[in-house]
Amino acid sequence: MDESWTLTVNHAICQGTGLCAGTAPGRFRLDGGKSRPIEDVIDPDDTVLDVAETCPTEAIAIHDSTGRRLAP
Amino acid sequence: MDDTSADVPVVRPYPFGAVTGFEIDPMYFWLQEHEPLSRVKLPYGEEGWLLVRYDDCRMALGDPRFSLAQAAVRDVPRLTPERYGGIMTDLDPPEHTRLRRLVAKAFTVRRVELLRAQAERIAGELLGQMVKAGPPADLVQDFAVPLPGLMICEMLGVPYADRDKFRGWVSAFMSTTALTAEQRGAQMAELAAYLAEVAAERREKPGDDLLSALVAVSEEGDRLTGDELIQLTLQLLTAGYESTASQITNFTYALLTHPDQLTLLRSAPELMPDAVEELMRWVPLLATADTLPRYALEDVQLASGTIPAGAPVLVAKHAANRDPRAYPDPDRIDITRNAQGQLGFGHGAHHCIGAPLARMDMQIAMAALLDRFPGLYLAVPEDELRWKAGMAVRSPMALPVGW
């Protein structure tokens, strides 16, 4: 399986709580008070799914390689 | 306090001293300038490092190399013989994330927005009762306490007929009540039994509320036991209720004593979200550092220096929010400033899960109050206000207002 996930952060709604970067520091970092994925395309990772599902503004989206939205 | 002793760090007894009202001990600001990483000894537990600058505090809250789980197994610096902790705040990622995910959905901005109409209705009803009874009113008992309490009822799905009973139990959390530790414990036990009862009903007949959602999760397997469900609900209640009630009181008091900002807000009500953020920054809700010390899992380089592996840090969020390095002219309330990034809700993996609900409650409460009472005023001289004693969240015990 060469499944991959695409991560995006919607900066219009990100509040910079640091929840994602504090939970998965290898995946997200804060830059100017907003979160950014460190890599946009990653191998499937349940921690990232958990992080996206706990974002208070649901600013983190995960899509699989077929374009299907996995979160939020 | 001379700088020549910097090689051998002084260990200062902590908290520094008694403060009243919204006072912040000047020692925090001295430390920000001269000794940003300092050693402190609390009444109980081992010595710790006190963080007072915004950058250091934010990093310690947001960096997973600082652990909360360690606090459960160490002689953690604390103000009381018993340690402050709970099911959610004794865990680090990834265990913490798995538990948090179960409840996070109920607290997203989008889900909380669905409760906006109820919040506006509740605020309107409470203010209507104040009008009916006539001035003066105690803003604490008549408005600031019942509003978040009734919102929690809405969210949890507490049956309407049980609301007064429920509010009686949860108000036992408030440090304004004169209950003994035993009485408070008895009230908590009754509340836990009640929540278990409602949870059992939701198991039979699920609704669109938080308890139903948690019950569904606990039914799905071993992710959340029935007891954990109750513990989690109690922690959400204790963490969210008094702080929101206190802040509605504090924000009202702050605005009434800063009439320029009150006038500005009345003339530009669209500033309310910014005003709430700025008041969150400016009001030192806790008189001391965060009650949850974090342990460095390895040597961690902060902006002001290194915290050695194994050492606990105490995060003085109230001082960080007044750090001139982060906020120019920090002691001034300015509702037009961008206070986003204020640390009142914390930062990082443990950022307050109830923040969207608390924000909405506070914004609606303040908007409804200012709208209903264009002539709102403090009905007693400022120096006659009595403040909650001890180390609890700060706010006046009562806030007599007229209109």
Tab-separated table of C-alpha atoms in Angstrom:
chain	number	residue	atom	x	y	z
A	1	MET	CA	0.000	0.000	0.000
A	2	ASP	CA	1.376	3.379	-0.901
A	3	GLU	CA	-1.426	5.230	0.873
A	4	SER	CA	-0.561	8.828	1.820
A	5	TRP	CA	-2.358	11.613	3.644
A	6	THR	CA	-2.410	15.311	2.817
A	7	LEU	CA	-2.504	17.749	5.738
A	8	THR	CA	-3.853	21.278	5.524
A	9	VAL	CA	-4.411	23.926	8.193
A	10	ASN	CA	-7.058	26.571	7.580
A	11	HIS	CA	-5.454	29.780	8.783
A	12	ALA	CA	-8.733	31.668	8.688
A	13	ILE	CA	-9.922	29.677	11.711
A	14	CYS	CA	-6.701	28.447	13.398
A	15	GLN	CA	-6.392	30.137	16.811
A	16	GLY	CA	-2.831	29.012	17.495
A	17	THR	CA	-3.729	27.070	20.645
A	18	GLY	CA	-0.632	24.939	20.096
A	19	LEU	CA	-2.644	21.791	20.714
A	20	CYS	CA	-1.416	20.113	17.525
A	21	ALA	CA	2.213	21.195	17.853
A	22	GLY	CA	2.222	20.231	21.544
A	23	THR	CA	0.801	16.792	20.795
A	24	ALA	CA	2.583	15.949	17.551
A	25	PRO	CA	5.669	18.192	17.408
A	26	GLY	CA	7.085	16.184	14.486
A	27	ARG	CA	4.008	16.970	12.427
A	28	PHE	CA	3.026	20.572	13.210
A	29	ARG	CA	4.777	23.750	14.258
A	30	LEU	CA	3.550	27.212	15.176
A	31	ASP	CA	4.640	29.986	12.882
A	32	GLY	CA	3.497	33.549	13.531
A	33	GLY	CA	0.770	32.331	15.898
A	34	LYS	CA	-0.681	29.853	13.375
A	35	SER	CA	-0.099	26.145	12.906
A	36	ARG	CA	1.575	24.698	9.823
A	37	PRO	CA	2.171	21.062	8.885
A	38	ILE	CA	5.905	20.304	8.863
A	39	GLU	CA	5.281	18.040	5.864
A	40	ASP	CA	2.143	18.406	3.761
A	41	VAL	CA	2.070	14.786	2.610
A	42	ILE	CA	2.663	12.039	5.192
A	43	ASP	CA	2.261	8.316	5.686
A	44	PRO	CA	-0.926	7.419	7.588
A	45	ASP	CA	-0.485	8.253	11.283
A	46	ASP	CA	-3.196	7.737	13.902
A	47	THR	CA	-1.723	10.432	16.146
A	48	VAL	CA	-2.329	13.008	13.434
A	49	LEU	CA	-5.906	11.776	13.128
A	50	ASP	CA	-6.350	12.182	16.913
A	51	VAL	CA	-4.836	15.661	16.727
A	52	ALA	CA	-7.126	16.751	13.892
A	53	GLU	CA	-10.126	15.421	15.790
A	54	THR	CA	-9.204	17.373	18.942
A	55	CYS	CA	-8.550	20.750	17.264
A	56	PRO	CA	-11.038	23.141	18.895
A	57	THR	CA	-11.609	25.072	15.670
A	58	GLU	CA	-11.438	21.995	13.399
A	59	ALA	CA	-8.807	23.841	11.403
A	60	ILE	CA	-6.823	20.706	10.480
A	61	ALA	CA	-8.015	18.682	7.498
A	62	ILE	CA	-6.688	15.293	6.438
A	63	HIS	CA	-7.403	13.883	2.978
A	64	ASP	CA	-6.316	10.512	1.642
A	65	SER	CA	-4.764	10.029	-1.785
A	66	THR	CA	-8.196	9.630	-3.406
A	67	GLY	CA	-9.228	13.039	-2.057
A	68	ARG	CA	-11.556	11.574	0.581
A	69	ARG	CA	-11.668	13.666	3.756
A	70	LEU	CA	-10.627	11.649	6.855
A	71	ALA	CA	-10.876	14.516	9.359
A	72	PRO	CA	-12.437	16.513	10.748
B	1	MET	CA	18.269	40.969	45.796
B	2	ASP	CA	21.638	41.939	44.354
B	3	ASP	CA	22.861	40.510	41.089
B	4	THR	CA	26.209	39.333	42.448
B	5	SER	CA	24.653	36.208	43.952
B	6	ALA	CA	23.548	34.955	40.531
B	7	ASP	CA	25.987	31.998	40.565
B	8	VAL	CA	24.229	30.371	43.485
B	9	PRO	CA	20.529	30.679	42.736
B	10	VAL	CA	18.474	31.935	45.645
B	11	VAL	CA	15.566	29.686	46.555
B	12	ARG	CA	12.636	31.938	47.403
B	13	PRO	CA	9.658	30.848	49.445
B	14	TYR	CA	6.574	30.800	47.239
B	15	PRO	CA	3.940	32.273	46.923
B	16	PHE	CA	5.785	35.542	47.509
B	17	GLY	CA	3.188	37.237	49.665
B	18	ALA	CA	-0.451	38.114	50.158
B	19	VAL	CA	-2.106	40.142	47.419
B	20	THR	CA	-5.575	41.659	47.219
B	21	GLY	CA	-7.917	42.485	44.367
B	22	PHE	CA	-6.196	42.160	40.984
B	23	GLU	CA	-2.797	42.975	42.464
B	24	ILE	CA	0.209	41.074	41.086
B	25	ASP	CA	3.202	40.750	43.416
B	26	PRO	CA	5.915	43.148	42.128
B	27	MET	CA	8.445	40.332	42.543
B	28	TYR	CA	7.199	38.766	39.275
B	29	PHE	CA	8.165	41.886	37.342
B	30	TRP	CA	11.507	42.144	39.095
B	31	LEU	CA	12.191	38.539	38.118
B	32	GLN	CA	11.109	39.180	34.512
B	33	GLU	CA	13.842	41.822	34.320
B	34	HIS	CA	16.603	40.299	36.410
B	35	GLU	CA	16.144	36.567	36.974
B	36	PRO	CA	13.688	35.068	34.468
B	37	LEU	CA	14.436	31.516	35.597
B	38	SER	CA	14.345	31.437	39.391
B	39	ARG	CA	14.157	28.783	42.085
B	40	VAL	CA	11.154	28.583	44.402
B	41	LYS	CA	10.013	26.402	47.300
B	42	LEU	CA	6.300	25.930	47.851
B	43	PRO	CA	4.779	24.909	51.212
B	44	TYR	CA	4.811	21.251	50.038
B	45	GLY	CA	6.924	19.230	47.630
B	46	GLU	CA	10.334	19.644	46.073
B	47	GLU	CA	11.905	22.893	44.831
B	48	GLY	CA	10.946	24.079	41.369
B	49	TRP	CA	11.741	26.648	38.684
B	50	LEU	CA	9.424	29.616	38.298
B	51	LEU	CA	8.792	30.892	34.763
B	52	VAL	CA	7.573	34.492	34.465
B	53	ARG	CA	8.319	35.635	30.895
B	54	TYR	CA	5.767	35.084	28.131
B	55	ASP	CA	8.101	33.226	25.759
B	56	ASP	CA	9.351	30.847	28.443
B	57	CYS	CA	5.847	30.162	29.786
B	58	ARG	CA	4.381	29.552	26.357
B	59	MET	CA	7.175	27.208	25.402
B	60	ALA	CA	6.938	25.197	28.619
B	61	LEU	CA	3.172	24.831	28.149
B	62	GLY	CA	3.490	23.850	24.504
B	63	ASP	CA	6.555	21.609	24.455
B	64	PRO	CA	5.885	17.878	25.055
B	65	ARG	CA	9.328	17.561	26.655
B	66	PHE	CA	7.567	19.047	29.680
B	67	SER	CA	5.425	16.332	31.264
B	68	LEU	CA	2.323	16.561	33.418
B	69	ALA	CA	2.208	12.791	33.962
B	70	GLN	CA	5.464	12.991	35.950
B	71	ALA	CA	3.702	15.183	38.506
B	72	ALA	CA	1.628	12.151	39.538
B	73	VAL	CA	4.745	10.181	40.570
B	74	ARG	CA	6.990	12.944	41.936
B	75	ASP	CA	6.921	15.045	45.100
B	76	VAL	CA	5.356	17.818	43.109
B	77	PRO	CA	5.640	21.455	44.305
B	78	ARG	CA	2.219	22.369	45.683
B	79	LEU	CA	0.346	24.742	47.950
B	80	THR	CA	-1.642	22.109	49.819
B	81	PRO	CA	-0.843	18.694	51.321
B	82	GLU	CA	-2.894	17.021	48.594
B	83	ARG	CA	-1.848	17.196	44.995
B	84	TYR	CA	-4.124	18.899	42.470
B	85	GLY	CA	-4.746	16.583	39.538
B	86	GLY	CA	-7.360	14.789	37.519
B	87	ILE	CA	-8.015	12.143	34.935
B	88	MET	CA	-7.244	14.408	31.962
B	89	THR	CA	-4.372	16.449	33.385
B	90	ASP	CA	-2.369	13.492	34.737
B	91	LEU	CA	-1.666	12.233	31.217
B	92	ASP	CA	0.820	13.181	28.495
B	93	PRO	CA	0.311	12.630	24.768
B	94	PRO	CA	-0.449	10.155	23.242
B	95	GLU	CA	-2.583	8.729	26.121
B	96	HIS	CA	-3.906	12.215	26.845
B	97	THR	CA	-4.824	12.742	23.189
B	98	ARG	CA	-6.845	9.514	23.041
B	99	LEU	CA	-8.873	10.508	26.099
B	100	ARG	CA	-9.250	14.106	24.996
B	101	ARG	CA	-10.460	13.064	21.580
B	102	LEU	CA	-13.487	11.407	23.212
B	103	VAL	CA	-14.771	14.722	24.552
B	104	ALA	CA	-13.168	17.242	22.212
B	105	LYS	CA	-15.976	17.036	19.658
B	106	ALA	CA	-18.512	18.342	22.156
B	107	PHE	CA	-16.410	21.471	22.774
B	108	THR	CA	-15.446	22.563	19.270
B	109	VAL	CA	-16.279	26.115	18.236
B	110	ARG	CA	-18.822	24.707	15.776
B	111	ARG	CA	-20.633	22.554	18.377
B	112	VAL	CA	-20.606	25.294	20.982
B	113	GLU	CA	-22.103	27.764	18.478
B	114	LEU	CA	-25.195	25.536	18.404
B	115	LEU	CA	-25.748	26.525	22.050
B	116	ARG	CA	-25.570	30.266	21.344
B	117	ALA	CA	-29.342	30.778	21.230
B	118	GLN	CA	-29.756	28.969	24.587
B	119	ALA	CA	-27.007	31.113	26.123
B	120	GLU	CA	-28.684	34.298	24.902
B	121	ARG	CA	-32.048	33.127	26.232
B	122	ILE	CA	-30.584	32.202	29.641
B	123	ALA	CA	-28.730	35.538	29.909
B	124	GLY	CA	-31.919	37.411	28.986
B	125	GLU	CA	-33.982	35.507	31.561
B	126	LEU	CA	-31.485	36.111	34.366
B	127	LEU	CA	-31.262	39.825	33.567
B	128	GLY	CA	-35.060	39.975	33.369
B	129	GLN	CA	-35.279	38.558	36.891
B	130	MET	CA	-32.806	41.195	38.095
B	131	VAL	CA	-34.936	43.954	36.571
B	132	LYS	CA	-38.064	42.512	38.165
B	133	ALA	CA	-36.465	42.378	41.624
B	134	GLY	CA	-35.111	45.908	41.161
B	135	PRO	CA	-31.701	47.387	41.972
B	136	PRO	CA	-29.335	46.871	43.624
B	137	ALA	CA	-28.527	43.297	42.591
B	138	ASP	CA	-25.597	41.033	43.349
B	139	LEU	CA	-24.150	40.321	39.937
B	140	VAL	CA	-22.385	37.212	41.270
B	141	GLN	CA	-25.387	35.304	42.607
B	142	ASP	CA	-27.958	36.714	40.176
B	143	PHE	CA	-26.013	36.436	36.933
B	144	ALA	CA	-22.336	35.392	36.857
B	145	VAL	CA	-22.818	32.081	38.724
B	146	PRO	CA	-26.140	30.846	37.283
B	147	LEU	CA	-25.305	31.624	33.633
B	148	PRO	CA	-22.403	29.169	33.192
B	149	GLY	CA	-24.161	26.709	35.527
B	150	LEU	CA	-27.267	26.617	33.355
B	151	MET	CA	-25.113	26.379	30.222
B	152	ILE	CA	-23.401	23.311	31.677
B	153	CYS	CA	-26.865	21.840	32.299
B	154	GLU	CA	-27.715	22.473	28.626
B	155	MET	CA	-24.517	20.879	27.488
B	156	LEU	CA	-24.642	17.821	29.738
B	157	GLY	CA	-28.336	17.333	29.201
B	158	VAL	CA	-29.412	17.697	32.835
B	159	PRO	CA	-33.234	17.393	32.872
B	160	TYR	CA	-34.937	20.738	33.407
B	161	ALA	CA	-36.708	19.576	36.575
B	162	ASP	CA	-33.328	18.757	38.197
B	163	ARG	CA	-31.690	22.099	37.482
B	164	ASP	CA	-32.006	23.686	40.908
B	165	LYS	CA	-30.779	20.506	42.573
B	166	PHE	CA	-27.873	20.312	40.136
B	167	ARG	CA	-26.923	23.954	40.631
B	168	GLY	CA	-26.901	23.421	44.372
B	169	TRP	CA	-24.386	20.611	44.008
B	170	VAL	CA	-22.107	22.339	41.539
B	171	SER	CA	-22.114	25.540	43.556
B	172	ALA	CA	-20.431	23.468	46.278
B	173	PHE	CA	-17.315	23.803	44.067
B	174	MET	CA	-17.409	27.553	44.507
B	175	SER	CA	-15.044	28.979	47.050
B	176	THR	CA	-17.724	31.553	47.835
B	177	THR	CA	-19.704	28.873	49.671
B	178	ALA	CA	-18.939	28.424	53.329
B	179	LEU	CA	-18.904	24.627	53.287
B	180	THR	CA	-16.484	22.511	55.275
B	181	ALA	CA	-14.319	19.987	53.450
B	182	GLU	CA	-16.636	17.192	54.662
B	183	GLN	CA	-19.776	18.978	53.489
B	184	ARG	CA	-18.173	19.689	50.152
B	185	GLY	CA	-17.112	16.039	49.819
B	186	ALA	CA	-20.662	14.911	50.596
B	187	GLN	CA	-22.052	17.257	47.929
B	188	MET	CA	-19.537	15.956	45.391
B	189	ALA	CA	-20.519	12.361	46.187
B	190	GLU	CA	-24.193	13.216	45.691
B	191	LEU	CA	-23.385	14.908	42.394
B	192	ALA	CA	-21.335	11.910	41.232
B	193	ALA	CA	-24.244	9.590	42.120
B	194	TYR	CA	-26.652	11.873	40.274
B	195	LEU	CA	-24.440	11.967	37.160
B	196	ALA	CA	-24.200	8.162	37.232
B	197	GLU	CA	-28.000	8.030	37.356
B	198	VAL	CA	-28.422	10.402	34.394
B	199	ALA	CA	-25.712	8.501	32.493
B	200	ALA	CA	-27.682	5.266	33.053
B	201	GLU	CA	-30.815	6.938	31.672
B	202	ARG	CA	-28.875	8.131	28.622
B	203	ARG	CA	-27.652	4.601	28.056
B	204	GLU	CA	-31.302	3.551	27.676
B	205	LYS	CA	-32.418	6.650	25.825
B	206	PRO	CA	-29.591	8.644	24.221
B	207	GLY	CA	-30.012	12.343	23.506
B	208	ASP	CA	-27.985	14.998	21.700
B	209	ASP	CA	-25.926	15.961	24.755
B	210	LEU	CA	-22.438	15.473	26.161
B	211	LEU	CA	-23.373	12.739	28.661
B	212	SER	CA	-25.054	10.729	25.892
B	213	ALA	CA	-21.933	11.105	23.757
B	214	LEU	CA	-19.689	9.960	26.610
B	215	VAL	CA	-21.974	7.034	27.401
B	216	ALA	CA	-21.828	5.998	23.742
B	217	VAL	CA	-18.034	6.047	23.903
B	218	SER	CA	-17.943	3.991	27.091
B	219	GLU	CA	-20.347	1.484	25.508
B	220	GLU	CA	-18.077	1.034	22.509
B	221	GLY	CA	-15.466	-0.899	24.426
B	222	ASP	CA	-12.715	-0.370	26.928
B	223	ARG	CA	-11.932	3.219	25.999
B	224	LEU	CA	-13.740	4.801	28.934
B	225	THR	CA	-15.102	2.965	31.973
B	226	GLY	CA	-18.266	4.104	33.719
B	227	ASP	CA	-16.224	5.437	36.636
B	228	GLU	CA	-13.839	7.316	34.319
B	229	LEU	CA	-16.859	8.822	32.600
B	230	ILE	CA	-18.069	10.290	35.901
B	231	GLN	CA	-14.555	11.439	36.907
B	232	LEU	CA	-14.101	13.124	33.556
B	233	THR	CA	-17.459	14.882	33.786
B	234	LEU	CA	-16.642	16.083	37.304
B	235	GLN	CA	-13.274	17.408	36.158
B	236	LEU	CA	-14.895	19.279	33.266
B	237	LEU	CA	-17.377	20.782	35.737
B	238	THR	CA	-14.848	21.815	38.363
B	239	ALA	CA	-12.414	23.193	35.780
B	240	GLY	CA	-14.996	25.199	33.912
B	241	TYR	CA	-17.656	26.449	36.218
B	242	GLU	CA	-16.042	28.645	38.828
B	243	SER	CA	-13.488	30.118	36.454
B	244	THR	CA	-16.164	31.265	33.982
B	245	ALA	CA	-18.408	32.609	36.744
B	246	SER	CA	-15.459	34.453	38.307
B	247	GLN	CA	-14.410	35.975	35.007
B	248	ILE	CA	-17.888	37.334	34.227
B	249	THR	CA	-17.730	39.053	37.630
B	250	ASN	CA	-14.125	40.186	37.108
B	251	PHE	CA	-14.722	41.546	33.608
B	252	THR	CA	-17.726	43.547	34.823
B	253	TYR	CA	-15.701	44.937	37.714
B	254	ALA	CA	-12.740	45.737	35.437
B	255	LEU	CA	-14.935	47.603	32.952
B	256	LEU	CA	-16.822	49.525	35.656
B	257	THR	CA	-13.505	50.688	37.077
B	258	HIS	CA	-12.064	51.553	33.620
B	259	PRO	CA	-14.863	53.756	32.274
B	260	ASP	CA	-12.951	54.785	29.135
B	261	GLN	CA	-12.862	51.149	27.997
B	262	LEU	CA	-16.493	50.612	29.009
B	263	THR	CA	-17.591	53.633	26.964
B	264	LEU	CA	-15.540	52.468	24.000
B	265	LEU	CA	-17.056	48.986	24.166
B	266	ARG	CA	-20.589	50.358	24.426
B	267	SER	CA	-19.984	52.511	21.350
B	268	ALA	CA	-18.430	49.618	19.391
B	269	PRO	CA	-20.089	46.361	20.515
B	270	GLU	CA	-18.396	44.506	17.656
B	271	LEU	CA	-15.219	44.770	19.747
B	272	MET	CA	-16.647	42.280	22.283
B	273	PRO	CA	-14.577	39.234	21.185
B	274	ASP	CA	-11.390	41.347	21.345
B	275	ALA	CA	-12.482	42.828	24.675
B	276	VAL	CA	-12.977	39.372	26.203
B	277	GLU	CA	-9.540	38.303	24.955
B	278	GLU	CA	-7.936	41.457	26.380
B	279	LEU	CA	-9.715	41.055	29.716
B	280	MET	CA	-8.595	37.416	29.836
B	281	ARG	CA	-5.048	38.697	29.394
B	282	TRP	CA	-5.289	41.560	31.865
B	283	VAL	CA	-7.235	39.938	34.749
B	284	PRO	CA	-4.872	37.822	36.868
B	285	LEU	CA	-7.452	35.120	37.608
B	286	LEU	CA	-4.964	33.077	39.628
B	287	ALA	CA	-2.815	34.894	42.158
B	288	THR	CA	-0.007	32.351	41.710
B	289	ALA	CA	1.549	30.139	39.066
B	290	ASP	CA	-0.481	27.387	37.404
B	291	THR	CA	-1.447	24.622	39.856
B	292	LEU	CA	-0.119	21.961	37.474
B	293	PRO	CA	3.709	21.964	37.476
B	294	ARG	CA	5.407	20.311	34.499
B	295	TYR	CA	8.559	18.176	34.608
B	296	ALA	CA	11.390	18.505	32.091
B	297	LEU	CA	11.938	15.040	30.579
B	298	GLU	CA	15.375	16.128	29.291
B	299	ASP	CA	17.467	19.310	29.424
B	300	VAL	CA	15.256	21.874	27.686
B	301	GLN	CA	16.522	25.153	26.296
B	302	LEU	CA	14.013	27.960	26.920
B	303	ALA	CA	14.397	31.522	25.664
B	304	SER	CA	15.911	32.557	29.032
B	305	GLY	CA	18.087	29.525	29.735
B	306	THR	CA	18.133	25.781	30.316
B	307	ILE	CA	15.832	23.777	32.546
B	308	PRO	CA	17.676	20.628	33.642
B	309	ALA	CA	16.209	17.172	33.052
B	310	GLY	CA	13.969	16.024	35.900
B	311	ALA	CA	13.204	19.498	37.255
B	312	PRO	CA	9.661	20.807	37.721
B	313	VAL	CA	8.643	24.188	36.327
B	314	LEU	CA	5.848	26.455	37.545
B	315	VAL	CA	4.255	28.612	34.891
B	316	ALA	CA	3.165	32.069	36.080
B	317	LYS	CA	0.609	32.717	33.345
B	318	HIS	CA	-0.692	35.868	35.019
B	319	ALA	CA	2.792	37.399	34.945
B	320	ALA	CA	3.429	36.203	31.373
B	321	ASN	CA	0.234	37.924	30.252
B	322	ARG	CA	1.682	41.206	31.600
B	323	ASP	CA	5.132	40.741	30.072
B	324	PRO	CA	6.047	43.965	28.209
B	325	ARG	CA	8.100	41.828	25.792
B	326	ALA	CA	4.832	40.299	24.560
B	327	TYR	CA	2.335	43.115	25.136
B	328	PRO	CA	3.390	46.782	25.015
B	329	ASP	CA	2.150	48.821	27.989
B	330	PRO	CA	0.921	45.541	29.520
B	331	ASP	CA	-0.782	46.947	32.620
B	332	ARG	CA	-3.168	49.019	30.541
B	333	ILE	CA	-6.505	47.518	29.480
B	334	ASP	CA	-6.884	48.218	25.762
B	335	ILE	CA	-9.789	46.380	24.175
B	336	THR	CA	-8.548	47.368	20.711
B	337	ARG	CA	-5.235	45.553	21.108
B	338	ASN	CA	-4.768	42.086	19.659
B	339	ALA	CA	-4.502	39.943	22.782
B	340	GLN	CA	-4.757	36.658	20.913
B	341	GLY	CA	-2.117	34.354	22.271
B	342	GLN	CA	-2.891	35.337	25.875
B	343	LEU	CA	-2.218	32.365	28.136
B	344	GLY	CA	-5.405	32.424	30.215
B	345	PHE	CA	-6.582	29.174	28.624
B	346	GLY	CA	-3.072	27.739	28.644
B	347	HIS	CA	-1.290	26.573	25.514
B	348	GLY	CA	-0.300	23.321	23.836
B	349	ALA	CA	-1.650	19.810	24.323
B	350	HIS	CA	-3.541	20.768	27.497
B	351	HIS	CA	-5.036	24.023	26.174
B	352	CYS	CA	-8.386	24.438	27.964
B	353	ILE	CA	-10.866	22.071	26.339
B	354	GLY	CA	-13.768	24.289	27.409
B	355	ALA	CA	-12.292	27.474	25.927
B	356	PRO	CA	-14.842	27.800	23.089
B	357	LEU	CA	-17.731	27.423	25.562
B	358	ALA	CA	-16.161	29.770	28.110
B	359	ARG	CA	-15.480	32.386	25.423
B	360	MET	CA	-19.051	32.235	24.170
B	361	ASP	CA	-20.500	32.383	27.706
B	362	MET	CA	-18.345	35.404	28.566
B	363	GLN	CA	-19.031	37.251	25.311
B	364	ILE	CA	-22.791	36.711	25.552
B	365	ALA	CA	-22.886	37.530	29.263
B	366	MET	CA	-21.040	40.822	28.835
B	367	ALA	CA	-22.964	41.840	25.702
B	368	ALA	CA	-26.358	41.084	27.297
B	369	LEU	CA	-25.425	42.872	30.523
B	370	LEU	CA	-24.192	46.065	28.842
B	371	ASP	CA	-27.130	46.049	26.456
B	372	ARG	CA	-29.768	45.660	29.199
B	373	PHE	CA	-28.228	48.199	31.586
B	374	PRO	CA	-26.917	51.330	29.814
B	375	GLY	CA	-26.424	52.961	33.223
B	376	LEU	CA	-24.781	50.028	35.030
B	377	TYR	CA	-22.722	51.137	38.035
B	378	LEU	CA	-20.968	49.683	41.070
B	379	ALA	CA	-23.385	50.121	43.998
B	380	VAL	CA	-20.712	50.112	46.741
B	381	PRO	CA	-17.352	51.879	47.011
B	382	GLU	CA	-14.558	49.756	45.505
B	383	ASP	CA	-12.784	49.333	48.823
B	384	GLU	CA	-15.854	47.733	50.379
B	385	LEU	CA	-15.736	44.741	48.027
B	386	ARG	CA	-14.776	41.488	49.719
B	387	TRP	CA	-12.560	39.170	47.697
B	388	LYS	CA	-12.401	35.384	47.823
B	389	ALA	CA	-9.745	34.336	50.268
B	390	GLY	CA	-6.968	31.819	49.796
B	391	MET	CA	-5.460	30.431	46.664
B	392	ALA	CA	-8.656	29.926	44.686
B	393	VAL	CA	-9.444	31.806	41.515
B	394	ARG	CA	-9.793	35.476	42.314
B	395	SER	CA	-12.945	37.536	42.159
B	396	PRO	CA	-15.139	39.621	44.442
B	397	MET	CA	-17.405	37.451	46.651
B	398	ALA	CA	-20.293	39.725	45.709
B	399	LEU	CA	-20.585	42.545	43.184
B	400	PRO	CA	-23.468	44.879	44.097
B	401	VAL	CA	-24.585	46.794	41.014
B	402	GLY	CA	-27.285	49.323	40.218
B	403	TRP	CA	-28.643	50.671	36.910
